[in-house]
Amino acid sequence: MMRFRVALVMLPLLLGACGGGSDPSASESPADAGGPAWVTVAPGRATASVTPRYSGSPRPGLPPVSYLPTSSACAVAWNEDVGKVFIPMVVTVGRGSLTVQWPNRFGNRYRVAAVPQELVSGAQPEPQWQTVTTGDECTAGTTIRGLKSGSPYVVWLDAPDTPRAVDGSRSLYSGRSQIVKPG
């Protein structure tokens, strides 16, 4: 009984594979098949494939984009701010000093301080902020001097004039380094 069912299921498939369709006649042309011929083929001759030809210029798919300058004046390749909480900084250790660099795209006025990380009993000392005014350069920076060699510090960066986006959201407005020790 099972073989009989399998044979009944397979019969239409087998009959369909045996032909049943009509062969196209030799007199039928592609134009007769319901539209213009795309490629004319001559028996016994090689036929070149169709090459599309375009004229005009394509419209841009996206609006124009402006990037930070990439001249030699921008020595540090700053990563994008997407998903970041702090302004990126590069801190270079010197003898009794720290040189700090950051991307200059958060306004034209910044404040920088090296905050000591040694334990202090009682009130913490106020950080000594340096104000840095910038121009059109792509990297801003300053050197903080008068630090104790070998003592741990965290460098803080404040950008009080950070611009706002069209939706009112504020760009990054502060930065913080890891613990660094001047030489």
Coordinates of N, CA and C in Angstrom, one line a residue:
M1 N 0.8 -1.2 0.0 CA 0.0 0.0 0.0 C 0.9 1.3 0.0
M2 N 1.9 1.2 0.8 CA 2.8 2.4 0.8 C 3.5 2.6 -0.5
R3 N 3.9 1.6 -1.2 CA 4.5 1.7 -2.5 C 3.6 2.3 -3.5
F4 N 2.3 2.0 -3.4 CA 1.3 2.5 -4.3 C 1.2 4.0 -4.1
R5 N 1.2 4.5 -2.9 CA 1.1 5.9 -2.6 C 2.3 6.7 -3.1
V6 N 3.4 6.1 -2.9 CA 4.7 6.8 -3.4 C 4.6 6.9 -4.9
A7 N 4.1 5.8 -5.6 CA 4.0 5.8 -7.0 C 3.1 6.9 -7.5
L8 N 1.9 7.0 -6.8 CA 0.9 8.0 -7.2 C 1.5 9.5 -7.0
V9 N 2.3 9.7 -6.0 CA 2.9 11.0 -5.7 C 3.9 11.3 -6.8
M10 N 4.7 10.3 -7.2 CA 5.8 10.5 -8.1 C 5.3 10.6 -9.6
L11 N 4.2 10.0 -9.9 CA 3.7 10.0 -11.3 C 3.6 11.3 -11.9
P12 N 3.0 12.3 -11.3 CA 3.0 13.6 -12.0 C 4.3 14.2 -12.2
L13 N 5.2 14.0 -11.3 CA 6.6 14.6 -11.4 C 7.3 13.9 -12.6
L14 N 7.2 12.6 -12.7 CA 7.9 11.9 -13.8 C 7.3 12.3 -15.1
L15 N 6.0 12.4 -15.2 CA 5.4 12.8 -16.5 C 5.7 14.2 -16.9
G16 N 5.9 15.1 -15.9 CA 6.3 16.4 -16.3 C 7.7 16.5 -16.8
A17 N 8.5 15.6 -16.3 CA 9.9 15.6 -16.7 C 10.1 15.0 -18.1
C18 N 9.1 14.3 -18.6 CA 9.3 13.6 -19.9 C 8.9 14.5 -21.0
G19 N 8.7 15.7 -20.8 CA 8.4 16.6 -22.0 C 7.0 17.1 -21.8
G20 N 6.2 17.0 -22.8 CA 4.8 17.5 -22.7 C 4.7 18.9 -23.2
G21 N 5.8 19.7 -23.2 CA 5.8 21.0 -23.7 C 6.1 21.0 -25.2
S22 N 5.7 22.1 -25.9 CA 6.0 22.2 -27.3 C 7.3 22.8 -27.5
D23 N 8.0 22.4 -28.5 CA 9.3 23.0 -28.9 C 9.0 24.3 -29.7
P24 N 9.8 25.3 -29.4 CA 9.5 26.5 -30.2 C 9.9 26.3 -31.7
S25 N 9.1 26.9 -32.5 CA 9.4 26.7 -34.0 C 10.6 27.5 -34.4
A26 N 11.2 27.1 -35.4 CA 12.4 27.8 -35.9 C 12.0 29.1 -36.5
S27 N 10.8 29.3 -36.9 CA 10.3 30.6 -37.5 C 10.0 31.6 -36.5
E28 N 9.8 31.2 -35.2 CA 9.5 32.1 -34.1 C 10.7 33.0 -33.8
S29 N 10.5 34.3 -33.7 CA 11.6 35.2 -33.4 C 11.4 35.8 -32.0
P30 N 12.5 36.4 -31.4 CA 12.3 37.0 -30.1 C 11.3 38.1 -30.1
A31 N 11.2 38.8 -31.3 CA 10.2 39.9 -31.4 C 8.8 39.4 -31.3
D32 N 8.6 38.2 -31.8 CA 7.3 37.6 -31.8 C 6.9 37.1 -30.4
A33 N 7.9 37.0 -29.6 CA 7.7 36.4 -28.2 C 7.1 37.5 -27.3
G34 N 6.7 38.6 -27.7 CA 6.0 39.6 -26.9 C 6.8 40.8 -26.6
G35 N 7.9 41.1 -27.3 CA 8.6 42.3 -27.1 C 9.8 42.4 -28.0
P36 N 10.6 43.5 -28.0 CA 11.7 43.7 -28.9 C 12.8 42.7 -28.5
A37 N 13.7 42.4 -29.5 CA 14.8 41.5 -29.2 C 15.9 42.3 -28.5
W38 N 16.5 41.7 -27.5 CA 17.6 42.3 -26.8 C 18.9 42.2 -27.4
V39 N 19.2 40.9 -27.9 CA 20.4 40.6 -28.5 C 20.1 39.9 -29.8
T40 N 20.7 40.3 -30.9 CA 20.6 39.6 -32.2 C 21.7 38.6 -32.3
V41 N 21.3 37.4 -32.5 CA 22.3 36.3 -32.6 C 22.3 35.7 -34.0
A42 N 23.4 35.7 -34.7 CA 23.5 35.0 -36.0 C 24.2 33.7 -35.8
P43 N 23.5 32.6 -36.3 CA 24.1 31.3 -36.1 C 25.5 31.2 -36.7
G44 N 26.4 30.6 -36.0 CA 27.8 30.5 -36.5 C 28.7 31.7 -36.3
R45 N 28.2 32.8 -35.8 CA 29.0 34.0 -35.6 C 29.0 34.3 -34.1
A46 N 30.2 34.8 -33.7 CA 30.3 35.3 -32.3 C 29.6 36.6 -32.2
T47 N 28.8 36.8 -31.2 CA 28.1 38.0 -31.0 C 28.6 38.7 -29.7
A48 N 29.0 40.0 -29.8 CA 29.5 40.7 -28.7 C 28.3 40.9 -27.7
S49 N 28.7 41.0 -26.4 CA 27.6 41.2 -25.4 C 27.3 42.7 -25.4
V50 N 26.2 43.0 -24.9 CA 25.7 44.4 -24.9 C 26.5 45.2 -23.8
T51 N 27.0 46.3 -24.1 CA 27.7 47.2 -23.1 C 26.8 48.4 -22.9
P52 N 26.4 48.6 -21.7 CA 25.6 49.8 -21.4 C 26.4 51.1 -21.5
R53 N 25.8 52.1 -22.0 CA 26.4 53.4 -22.1 C 25.6 54.4 -21.3
Y54 N 26.3 55.1 -20.4 CA 25.7 56.1 -19.6 C 26.1 57.5 -20.0
S55 N 25.1 58.4 -19.9 CA 25.4 59.8 -20.2 C 25.0 60.6 -19.0
G56 N 25.7 61.8 -18.8 CA 25.3 62.6 -17.7 C 26.1 62.2 -16.5
S57 N 25.8 62.8 -15.4 CA 26.5 62.5 -14.1 C 25.4 62.1 -13.1
P58 N 25.8 61.1 -12.3 CA 24.8 60.6 -11.3 C 24.6 61.6 -10.2
R59 N 23.4 61.7 -9.7 CA 23.1 62.5 -8.5 C 23.8 61.9 -7.3
P60 N 24.3 62.8 -6.4 CA 24.9 62.2 -5.2 C 23.8 61.6 -4.3
G61 N 24.2 60.5 -3.7 CA 23.2 59.8 -2.8 C 23.1 60.3 -1.4
L62 N 24.2 61.0 -1.0 CA 24.2 61.6 0.4 C 24.6 63.1 0.3
P63 N 24.3 63.8 1.3 CA 24.7 65.2 1.3 C 26.2 65.4 1.5
P64 N 26.8 66.5 1.1 CA 28.2 66.6 1.3 C 28.6 66.6 2.7
V65 N 29.8 66.0 3.0 CA 30.3 65.8 4.4 C 31.5 66.6 4.6
S66 N 31.7 67.3 5.7 CA 32.9 68.0 6.0 C 33.6 67.2 7.1
Y67 N 34.9 67.1 7.0 CA 35.7 66.4 8.0 C 36.7 67.4 8.7
L68 N 37.3 66.9 9.8 CA 38.3 67.7 10.4 C 39.5 67.8 9.4
P69 N 40.3 68.9 9.5 CA 41.4 69.1 8.6 C 42.4 67.9 8.8
T70 N 43.0 67.4 7.7 CA 43.9 66.3 7.8 C 45.3 66.8 7.3
S71 N 45.6 68.1 7.4 CA 46.9 68.6 7.1 C 47.9 68.1 8.1
S72 N 49.2 68.5 7.8 CA 50.2 68.1 8.7 C 50.1 68.9 10.1
A73 N 49.3 69.9 10.1 CA 49.1 70.7 11.3 C 48.3 69.9 12.3
C74 N 47.6 68.9 11.9 CA 46.8 68.0 12.8 C 47.6 66.8 13.0
A75 N 48.5 66.8 14.0 CA 49.4 65.7 14.2 C 48.8 64.5 14.8
V76 N 47.7 64.7 15.6 CA 47.0 63.6 16.2 C 45.7 63.2 15.4
A77 N 45.6 62.0 15.1 CA 44.3 61.5 14.4 C 43.3 61.2 15.5
W78 N 42.4 62.2 15.7 CA 41.4 62.0 16.7 C 40.2 61.1 16.3
N79 N 39.8 60.2 17.1 CA 38.7 59.4 16.8 C 37.4 60.2 16.9
E80 N 36.4 59.6 16.3 CA 35.1 60.3 16.4 C 34.5 60.3 17.8
D81 N 33.6 61.2 18.1 CA 33.1 61.3 19.5 C 31.9 60.3 19.7
V82 N 31.5 59.6 18.7 CA 30.3 58.8 18.8 C 30.5 57.8 19.9
G83 N 29.5 57.8 20.9 CA 29.6 56.8 22.0 C 30.6 57.1 23.1
K84 N 31.2 58.3 23.0 CA 32.2 58.6 24.0 C 31.6 59.6 25.1
V85 N 32.1 59.5 26.3 CA 31.6 60.3 27.4 C 32.5 61.5 27.6
F86 N 33.9 61.3 27.4 CA 34.8 62.3 27.7 C 35.5 62.8 26.4
I87 N 36.0 64.0 26.4 CA 36.8 64.5 25.3 C 38.1 63.7 25.3
P88 N 38.5 63.2 24.1 CA 39.8 62.4 24.1 C 41.0 63.3 24.4
M89 N 42.0 62.8 25.1 CA 43.2 63.6 25.4 C 44.4 62.7 25.3
V90 N 45.5 63.4 24.9 CA 46.8 62.7 25.0 C 47.6 63.5 26.0
V91 N 48.2 62.8 27.0 CA 49.0 63.4 28.1 C 50.4 62.8 27.9
T92 N 51.3 63.8 27.8 CA 52.7 63.4 27.7 C 53.4 63.8 28.9
V93 N 54.2 62.9 29.5 CA 54.9 63.2 30.8 C 56.2 63.9 30.5
G94 N 56.5 64.9 31.3 CA 57.7 65.6 31.3 C 58.3 65.7 32.7
R95 N 59.5 66.3 32.9 CA 60.1 66.5 34.2 C 59.3 67.6 34.9
G96 N 58.5 67.1 35.9 CA 57.7 68.1 36.7 C 56.6 68.8 35.9
S97 N 56.2 68.2 34.8 CA 55.2 68.8 34.0 C 54.4 67.7 33.2
L98 N 53.2 68.1 32.7 CA 52.4 67.3 31.9 C 52.0 68.1 30.7
T99 N 52.2 67.6 29.5 CA 51.7 68.3 28.3 C 50.4 67.6 27.8
V100 N 49.4 68.4 27.6 CA 48.0 67.8 27.3 C 47.6 68.3 25.9
Q101 N 47.1 67.4 25.1 CA 46.5 67.8 23.8 C 45.1 67.2 23.7
W102 N 44.3 67.9 22.9 CA 42.9 67.4 22.7 C 42.4 68.0 21.4
P103 N 41.3 67.4 20.8 CA 40.8 68.0 19.6 C 40.1 69.3 19.8
N104 N 40.4 70.3 19.0 CA 39.9 71.7 19.1 C 38.5 71.8 18.4
R105 N 37.5 71.1 18.9 CA 36.2 71.2 18.2 C 35.1 71.4 19.3
F106 N 35.4 71.8 20.5 CA 34.5 72.0 21.5 C 34.4 73.4 22.0
G107 N 34.6 74.4 21.1 CA 34.6 75.8 21.5 C 36.0 76.3 21.4
N108 N 36.2 77.6 21.8 CA 37.5 78.2 21.7 C 38.1 78.5 23.1
R109 N 37.5 78.1 24.1 CA 38.0 78.4 25.5 C 37.9 77.1 26.3
Y110 N 39.0 76.7 26.9 CA 39.1 75.5 27.7 C 39.8 75.8 29.0
R111 N 39.5 74.9 30.0 CA 40.2 75.0 31.3 C 40.8 73.6 31.6
V112 N 42.1 73.6 32.0 CA 42.8 72.4 32.3 C 43.4 72.4 33.7
A113 N 43.4 71.3 34.4 CA 43.9 71.2 35.7 C 44.5 69.8 36.0
A114 N 45.6 69.8 36.7 CA 46.2 68.5 37.1 C 45.9 68.3 38.6
V115 N 45.0 67.4 38.9 CA 44.5 67.2 40.3 C 45.3 66.1 40.9
P116 N 46.0 66.4 42.1 CA 46.8 65.4 42.8 C 45.9 64.3 43.3
Q117 N 46.5 63.1 43.3 CA 45.7 61.9 43.7 C 46.2 61.3 45.0
E118 N 47.1 62.0 45.7 CA 47.6 61.6 47.0 C 46.5 61.8 48.0
L119 N 46.5 60.9 49.0 CA 45.5 61.0 50.1 C 45.8 62.3 51.0
V120 N 44.8 63.0 51.3 CA 45.0 64.2 52.1 C 43.9 64.2 53.2
S121 N 44.3 64.4 54.4 CA 43.3 64.4 55.5 C 42.7 65.8 55.5
G122 N 41.4 65.9 55.7 CA 40.7 67.2 55.8 C 40.2 67.6 54.4
A123 N 40.1 68.9 54.2 CA 39.6 69.5 53.0 C 40.6 69.3 51.8
Q124 N 40.1 68.9 50.7 CA 40.9 68.7 49.5 C 41.4 70.1 49.0
P125 N 42.6 70.2 48.5 CA 43.0 71.5 47.9 C 42.3 71.7 46.6
E126 N 42.0 73.0 46.3 CA 41.3 73.4 45.1 C 42.3 73.2 43.9
P127 N 41.8 72.7 42.8 CA 42.7 72.5 41.6 C 43.1 73.8 41.1
Q128 N 44.3 73.9 40.5 CA 44.7 75.1 39.9 C 44.4 75.0 38.4
W129 N 43.4 75.7 37.9 CA 42.9 75.7 36.5 C 43.7 76.6 35.7
Q130 N 44.1 76.2 34.5 CA 44.7 77.0 33.5 C 43.7 77.2 32.4
T131 N 43.5 78.5 31.9 CA 42.6 78.8 30.8 C 43.4 78.8 29.5
V132 N 42.9 78.1 28.5 CA 43.5 78.0 27.2 C 42.5 78.5 26.2
T133 N 43.0 79.5 25.4 CA 42.1 80.1 24.3 C 42.7 79.6 23.0
T134 N 41.9 79.1 22.1 CA 42.4 78.5 20.9 C 41.9 79.2 19.7
G135 N 42.6 78.9 18.5 CA 42.2 79.5 17.3 C 41.5 78.5 16.3
D136 N 42.0 78.4 15.1 CA 41.4 77.5 14.1 C 42.2 76.2 14.0
E137 N 43.2 76.0 14.7 CA 44.0 74.7 14.6 C 43.1 73.5 15.0
C138 N 43.5 72.3 14.5 CA 42.7 71.2 14.8 C 43.0 70.5 16.2
T139 N 44.2 70.8 16.7 CA 44.6 70.2 18.0 C 44.9 71.4 18.9
A140 N 44.3 71.3 20.1 CA 44.6 72.3 21.2 C 45.5 71.7 22.2
G141 N 46.2 72.5 23.0 CA 47.0 71.9 24.0 C 47.7 72.9 24.9
T142 N 48.2 72.4 26.0 CA 49.0 73.2 27.0 C 49.9 72.4 27.8
T143 N 50.8 73.0 28.5 CA 51.7 72.3 29.4 C 51.4 72.8 30.8
I144 N 51.2 71.8 31.7 CA 51.0 72.2 33.1 C 52.4 71.9 33.8
R145 N 52.9 73.0 34.4 CA 54.2 72.9 35.1 C 54.1 73.0 36.6
G146 N 55.2 72.8 37.3 CA 55.3 72.9 38.7 C 54.7 71.8 39.5
L147 N 54.7 70.6 38.9 CA 54.1 69.4 39.5 C 55.3 68.6 40.2
K148 N 54.9 67.8 41.2 CA 55.9 67.0 41.9 C 56.2 65.8 41.1
S149 N 57.5 65.5 40.8 CA 57.9 64.3 40.1 C 57.5 63.1 40.8
G150 N 57.0 62.1 40.2 CA 56.6 60.8 40.8 C 55.3 60.8 41.5
S151 N 54.7 61.9 41.7 CA 53.4 62.0 42.3 C 52.2 61.7 41.3
P152 N 51.2 61.0 41.7 CA 50.1 60.7 40.8 C 49.1 61.9 40.6
Y153 N 48.7 62.1 39.4 CA 47.8 63.2 39.0 C 46.8 62.7 38.0
V154 N 45.6 63.3 38.0 CA 44.6 63.1 37.0 C 44.4 64.4 36.3
V155 N 44.5 64.5 35.0 CA 44.3 65.7 34.3 C 42.8 65.8 33.9
W156 N 42.2 67.0 34.3 CA 40.8 67.3 33.9 C 40.8 68.4 32.9
L157 N 39.9 68.3 31.9 CA 39.7 69.2 30.9 C 38.2 69.7 30.9
D158 N 38.0 71.0 30.9 CA 36.7 71.6 30.9 C 36.5 72.4 29.6
A159 N 35.4 72.2 28.9 CA 35.1 73.0 27.7 C 33.8 73.7 27.9
P160 N 33.8 74.9 28.6 CA 32.5 75.6 29.0 C 31.8 76.1 27.8
D161 N 32.4 76.4 26.7 CA 31.8 76.9 25.5 C 31.4 75.9 24.4
T162 N 31.2 74.7 24.9 CA 30.9 73.6 23.9 C 29.6 73.9 23.2
P163 N 29.7 73.8 21.8 CA 28.5 74.1 21.0 C 27.4 73.1 21.2
R164 N 26.2 73.5 20.9 CA 25.0 72.6 20.9 C 24.6 72.2 19.5
A165 N 24.1 71.0 19.4 CA 23.6 70.5 18.1 C 22.3 71.2 17.8
V166 N 21.8 70.9 16.6 CA 20.5 71.5 16.1 C 19.4 71.0 17.1
D167 N 19.4 69.8 17.6 CA 18.4 69.3 18.5 C 18.5 69.8 19.9
G168 N 19.5 70.6 20.2 CA 19.7 71.2 21.5 C 20.6 70.4 22.4
S169 N 21.0 69.2 21.9 CA 21.9 68.4 22.8 C 23.3 69.0 22.8
R170 N 24.0 68.8 23.8 CA 25.4 69.4 24.0 C 26.4 68.4 23.6
S171 N 27.5 68.9 22.9 CA 28.6 68.1 22.6 C 29.4 67.7 23.9
L172 N 30.4 66.9 23.7 CA 31.2 66.6 24.9 C 31.8 67.9 25.5
Y173 N 31.8 68.0 26.8 CA 32.2 69.2 27.5 C 33.3 69.0 28.6
S174 N 33.7 67.8 28.8 CA 34.8 67.6 29.8 C 35.6 66.4 29.4
G175 N 36.9 66.3 29.9 CA 37.8 65.2 29.6 C 38.5 64.9 30.8
R176 N 39.0 63.6 30.9 CA 39.7 63.1 32.1 C 40.7 62.1 31.6
S177 N 41.9 62.2 32.2 CA 43.0 61.3 31.8 C 43.0 60.1 32.9
Q178 N 43.8 59.1 32.6 CA 44.1 58.1 33.5 C 45.1 58.7 34.5
I179 N 45.5 58.0 35.6 CA 46.5 58.5 36.5 C 47.8 58.6 35.8
V180 N 48.5 59.7 35.9 CA 49.8 59.9 35.3 C 50.7 60.5 36.4
K181 N 52.0 60.2 36.2 CA 53.1 60.6 37.1 C 54.1 61.4 36.3
P182 N 54.3 62.7 36.6 CA 55.4 63.4 36.0 C 56.7 62.8 36.3
G183 N 57.7 62.9 35.4 CA 59.0 62.4 35.6 C 59.9 63.2 36.5

